[in-house]
């Protein structure tokens, strides 16, 4: 191809001219939030589908292990929502044959709370959201971290190594900053209302910034049309 478009600077190779893009995410009207109900919120949630990849860089196994260790540390203060966690053995085998990685449970884990119809409604009830991308690759940033920030749920993020080039550090918790899950759990338990107020200030600044708008569908379309 003469031209390619990718979030990765390593895309495609050859002599094609590669243009860096941000994966578009839905833009929503900014809604201010307060810290008044911070104490009444539940502690930690993650919303994730039970599917992944066997490819190099996949964070699928890390994600499965994380859920077990978080439940061990936090008990019922950690909840998981999402699709396909209650899949049958036959469905698991079909995914395996197709090359899709997933996990089969003979008995569903106690931290699984079902499927949600509205992600924002669930996230808004929690203080923190564990956000683990499907793979760790530079500049590969999906909608997951944005959903948490918009809902006023502090993201605990692992994925793109250069995430701070796109999203300000004060709007999320970098999972790489913690040596183990125990230290992360201590941190989120000690996170107070004042800390949350500082997050909300950073949230407002980011969601009103050109940096956030660079992930819009309009920016995505304009970048492509201006280069073809």
Tab-separated table of C-alpha atoms in Angstrom:
chain	number	residue	atom	x	y	z
A	1	UNK	CA	0.000	0.000	0.000
A	2	UNK	CA	1.091	3.573	-0.656
A	3	UNK	CA	-0.388	4.750	2.642
A	4	UNK	CA	-1.305	3.086	5.918
A	5	UNK	CA	-3.001	4.323	9.091
A	6	UNK	CA	-2.203	2.813	12.465
A	7	UNK	CA	-1.786	3.628	16.166
A	8	UNK	CA	1.618	1.935	15.820
A	9	UNK	CA	4.747	3.451	14.337
A	10	UNK	CA	5.895	-0.084	13.544
A	11	UNK	CA	2.961	-0.817	11.273
A	12	UNK	CA	3.160	-2.776	8.056
A	13	UNK	CA	6.790	-2.113	7.124
A	14	UNK	CA	7.769	-1.743	3.494
A	15	UNK	CA	7.751	1.626	1.766
A	16	UNK	CA	4.225	2.701	2.653
A	17	UNK	CA	3.752	6.081	4.331
A	18	UNK	CA	2.275	5.395	7.754
A	19	UNK	CA	0.103	7.998	9.504
A	20	UNK	CA	-0.333	7.672	13.265
A	21	UNK	CA	-3.952	7.686	14.411
A	22	UNK	CA	-5.777	7.449	17.738
A	23	UNK	CA	-8.481	4.795	17.910
A	24	UNK	CA	-11.776	6.755	17.983
A	25	UNK	CA	-13.970	6.572	21.059
A	26	UNK	CA	-17.487	7.979	21.554
A	27	UNK	CA	-17.424	11.585	22.736
A	28	UNK	CA	-19.951	12.608	25.370
A	29	UNK	CA	-21.043	15.950	26.721
A	30	UNK	CA	-19.023	16.838	29.820
A	31	UNK	CA	-20.903	16.383	33.098
A	32	UNK	CA	-19.387	17.835	36.273
A	33	UNK	CA	-19.235	15.530	39.294
A	34	UNK	CA	-18.740	16.082	43.008
A	35	UNK	CA	-17.073	13.995	45.713
A	36	UNK	CA	-20.120	14.030	47.991
A	37	UNK	CA	-21.007	10.362	47.514
A	38	UNK	CA	-17.417	9.069	47.349
A	39	UNK	CA	-17.568	7.253	50.694
A	40	UNK	CA	-20.801	5.444	49.805
A	41	UNK	CA	-19.376	4.013	46.581
A	42	UNK	CA	-18.154	0.431	46.371
A	43	UNK	CA	-14.400	-0.070	46.115
A	44	UNK	CA	-13.246	-1.782	42.910
A	45	UNK	CA	-14.856	-3.063	39.725
A	46	UNK	CA	-13.798	-4.281	36.328
A	47	UNK	CA	-15.954	-4.705	33.227
A	48	UNK	CA	-14.395	-7.173	30.836
A	49	UNK	CA	-15.334	-9.894	28.372
A	50	UNK	CA	-13.933	-13.397	28.762
A	51	UNK	CA	-11.912	-13.460	25.575
A	52	UNK	CA	-8.348	-12.747	24.568
A	53	UNK	CA	-5.485	-13.856	22.374
A	54	UNK	CA	-2.614	-16.310	22.344
A	55	UNK	CA	-0.440	-13.743	20.549
A	56	UNK	CA	2.720	-12.255	22.022
A	57	UNK	CA	1.923	-9.185	24.129
A	58	UNK	CA	-1.497	-10.475	25.175
A	59	UNK	CA	-2.479	-9.534	28.723
A	60	UNK	CA	-5.133	-12.229	28.918
A	61	UNK	CA	-3.382	-14.504	31.440
A	62	UNK	CA	-2.318	-11.505	33.505
A	63	UNK	CA	-5.952	-10.418	33.652
A	64	UNK	CA	-7.205	-13.825	34.836
A	65	UNK	CA	-4.552	-14.003	37.558
A	66	UNK	CA	-5.255	-10.411	38.613
A	67	UNK	CA	-8.907	-11.144	39.313
A	68	UNK	CA	-8.055	-14.105	41.550
A	69	UNK	CA	-5.440	-12.149	43.508
A	70	UNK	CA	-7.659	-9.101	43.926
A	71	UNK	CA	-10.481	-11.218	45.287
A	72	UNK	CA	-8.005	-12.859	47.657
A	73	UNK	CA	-6.969	-9.409	48.933
A	74	UNK	CA	-10.303	-7.574	48.819
A	75	UNK	CA	-12.997	-10.222	49.023
A	76	UNK	CA	-16.436	-8.858	48.113
A	77	UNK	CA	-14.962	-5.374	47.630
A	78	UNK	CA	-13.867	-6.528	44.151
A	79	UNK	CA	-16.528	-7.212	41.488
A	80	UNK	CA	-16.365	-8.368	37.867
A	81	UNK	CA	-19.036	-7.769	35.216
A	82	UNK	CA	-18.969	-8.829	31.590
A	83	UNK	CA	-19.861	-11.260	28.838
A	84	UNK	CA	-19.029	-14.948	28.411
A	85	UNK	CA	-17.747	-15.711	31.915
A	86	UNK	CA	-20.591	-18.223	32.301
A	87	UNK	CA	-19.902	-19.924	28.952
A	88	UNK	CA	-20.434	-23.657	28.522
A	89	UNK	CA	-17.595	-26.109	27.940
A	90	UNK	CA	-18.734	-26.491	24.315
A	91	UNK	CA	-18.497	-22.724	23.707
A	92	UNK	CA	-15.045	-22.692	25.300
A	93	UNK	CA	-13.902	-25.499	22.985
A	94	UNK	CA	-15.273	-23.675	19.919
A	95	UNK	CA	-13.328	-20.538	20.885
A	96	UNK	CA	-10.186	-22.602	21.411
A	97	UNK	CA	-10.531	-24.141	17.939
A	98	UNK	CA	-10.958	-20.647	16.432
A	99	UNK	CA	-7.849	-19.399	18.227
A	100	UNK	CA	-9.645	-17.192	20.754
A	101	UNK	CA	-8.356	-17.459	24.305
A	102	UNK	CA	-10.901	-17.636	27.104
A	103	UNK	CA	-11.365	-19.317	30.459
A	104	UNK	CA	-13.846	-22.007	31.375
A	105	UNK	CA	-15.243	-22.155	34.914
A	106	UNK	CA	-16.849	-25.323	36.218
A	107	UNK	CA	-18.135	-23.080	38.995
A	108	UNK	CA	-18.380	-19.322	38.503
A	109	UNK	CA	-16.053	-17.265	40.757
A	110	UNK	CA	-17.785	-15.370	43.582
A	111	UNK	CA	-16.522	-12.015	42.294
A	112	UNK	CA	-18.472	-12.382	39.020
A	113	UNK	CA	-21.684	-10.347	39.222
A	114	UNK	CA	-23.184	-10.825	35.770
A	115	UNK	CA	-23.682	-8.920	32.526
A	116	UNK	CA	-24.487	-5.211	32.509
A	117	UNK	CA	-26.777	-3.351	30.144
A	118	UNK	CA	-25.238	0.049	30.917
A	119	UNK	CA	-21.511	0.263	31.653
A	120	UNK	CA	-21.623	3.897	32.798
A	121	UNK	CA	-24.319	3.141	35.356
A	122	UNK	CA	-22.169	0.410	36.934
A	123	UNK	CA	-18.890	2.363	36.883
A	124	UNK	CA	-20.464	5.380	38.555
A	125	UNK	CA	-21.167	3.248	41.645
A	126	UNK	CA	-17.498	2.393	42.233
A	127	UNK	CA	-14.423	4.358	43.325
A	128	UNK	CA	-11.970	2.466	41.106
A	129	UNK	CA	-12.078	0.489	37.875
A	130	UNK	CA	-9.359	-1.977	36.887
A	131	UNK	CA	-8.604	-1.324	33.203
A	132	UNK	CA	-6.401	-3.922	31.503
A	133	UNK	CA	-6.054	-3.713	27.732
A	134	UNK	CA	-6.168	-6.900	25.675
A	135	UNK	CA	-2.523	-6.395	24.783
A	136	UNK	CA	0.444	-4.281	25.759
A	137	UNK	CA	1.570	-2.257	22.751
A	138	UNK	CA	2.733	1.320	22.390
A	139	UNK	CA	-0.109	3.750	21.676
A	140	UNK	CA	-2.762	0.993	21.634
A	141	UNK	CA	-5.398	2.696	23.787
A	142	UNK	CA	-9.013	1.581	23.628
A	143	UNK	CA	-12.245	2.984	25.030
A	144	UNK	CA	-11.879	1.250	28.417
A	145	UNK	CA	-9.918	3.949	30.272
A	146	UNK	CA	-12.117	6.708	28.811
A	147	UNK	CA	-15.312	5.020	30.004
A	148	UNK	CA	-13.989	4.997	33.571
A	149	UNK	CA	-12.836	8.627	33.523
A	150	UNK	CA	-16.134	9.831	32.063
A	151	UNK	CA	-18.105	7.931	34.719
A	152	UNK	CA	-15.993	9.452	37.497
A	153	UNK	CA	-14.467	6.080	38.386
A	154	UNK	CA	-10.689	6.276	38.872
A	155	UNK	CA	-9.010	3.932	36.333
A	156	UNK	CA	-6.235	1.589	37.452
A	157	UNK	CA	-4.538	1.097	34.098
A	158	UNK	CA	-2.241	-1.398	32.402
A	159	UNK	CA	-1.729	-1.516	28.661
A	160	UNK	CA	0.053	0.978	26.437
A	161	UNK	CA	3.542	1.577	27.904
A	162	UNK	CA	3.419	5.217	26.734
A	163	UNK	CA	-0.066	5.955	28.086
A	164	UNK	CA	1.135	9.201	29.717
A	165	UNK	CA	1.812	10.671	26.275
A	166	UNK	CA	-1.947	10.629	25.665
A	167	UNK	CA	-3.684	10.767	29.032
A	168	UNK	CA	-2.484	12.898	31.991
A	169	UNK	CA	-1.068	10.879	34.879
A	170	UNK	CA	-3.381	12.555	37.404
A	171	UNK	CA	-6.465	11.116	35.707
A	172	UNK	CA	-5.562	7.460	36.356
A	173	UNK	CA	-3.558	5.130	38.583
A	174	UNK	CA	-0.662	3.420	36.808
A	175	UNK	CA	-0.586	-0.236	37.817
A	176	UNK	CA	3.154	-0.364	37.066
A	177	UNK	CA	3.780	1.900	40.075
A	178	UNK	CA	3.014	-0.969	42.490
A	179	UNK	CA	5.320	-3.870	43.299
A	180	UNK	CA	2.465	-6.250	44.068
A	181	UNK	CA	-1.297	-6.476	44.468
A	182	UNK	CA	-1.110	-6.089	48.227
A	183	UNK	CA	0.444	-2.612	47.892
A	184	UNK	CA	-2.155	-1.597	45.327
A	185	UNK	CA	-4.947	-2.717	47.659
A	186	UNK	CA	-3.459	-0.706	50.527
A	187	UNK	CA	-3.323	2.341	48.245
A	188	UNK	CA	-6.947	2.179	47.125
A	189	UNK	CA	-8.193	1.505	50.647
A	190	UNK	CA	-6.379	4.641	51.873
A	191	UNK	CA	-7.534	6.776	48.936
A	192	UNK	CA	-9.721	9.475	50.483
A	193	UNK	CA	-12.261	12.094	49.510
A	194	UNK	CA	-9.601	14.782	49.061
A	195	UNK	CA	-7.664	12.529	46.679
A	196	UNK	CA	-10.874	11.971	44.721
A	197	UNK	CA	-11.549	15.701	44.504
A	198	UNK	CA	-8.112	16.164	42.935
A	199	UNK	CA	-8.951	13.418	40.436
A	200	UNK	CA	-12.185	15.220	39.511
A	201	UNK	CA	-10.274	18.444	38.831
A	202	UNK	CA	-7.893	16.554	36.520
A	203	UNK	CA	-10.846	14.751	34.940
A	204	UNK	CA	-12.543	18.034	34.030
A	205	UNK	CA	-9.358	19.515	32.624
A	206	UNK	CA	-8.728	16.444	30.455
A	207	UNK	CA	-12.287	15.990	29.167
A	208	UNK	CA	-12.358	19.636	28.043
A	209	UNK	CA	-8.957	19.471	26.360
A	210	UNK	CA	-7.907	19.089	22.697
A	211	UNK	CA	-5.990	16.012	23.872
A	212	UNK	CA	-9.273	14.244	24.635
A	213	UNK	CA	-10.919	15.476	21.423
A	214	UNK	CA	-8.052	13.950	19.403
A	215	UNK	CA	-9.693	10.572	20.165
A	216	UNK	CA	-13.013	11.601	18.612
A	217	UNK	CA	-14.533	10.053	15.481
A	218	UNK	CA	-14.416	13.494	13.840
A	219	UNK	CA	-10.666	13.831	14.428
A	220	UNK	CA	-10.190	10.286	13.171
A	221	UNK	CA	-12.169	10.949	9.976
A	222	UNK	CA	-10.485	14.312	9.326
A	223	UNK	CA	-7.014	12.796	9.699
A	224	UNK	CA	-7.782	10.028	7.224
A	225	UNK	CA	-9.550	12.187	4.624
A	226	UNK	CA	-6.792	14.797	4.705
A	227	UNK	CA	-4.179	12.139	3.937
A	228	UNK	CA	-5.859	10.357	1.043
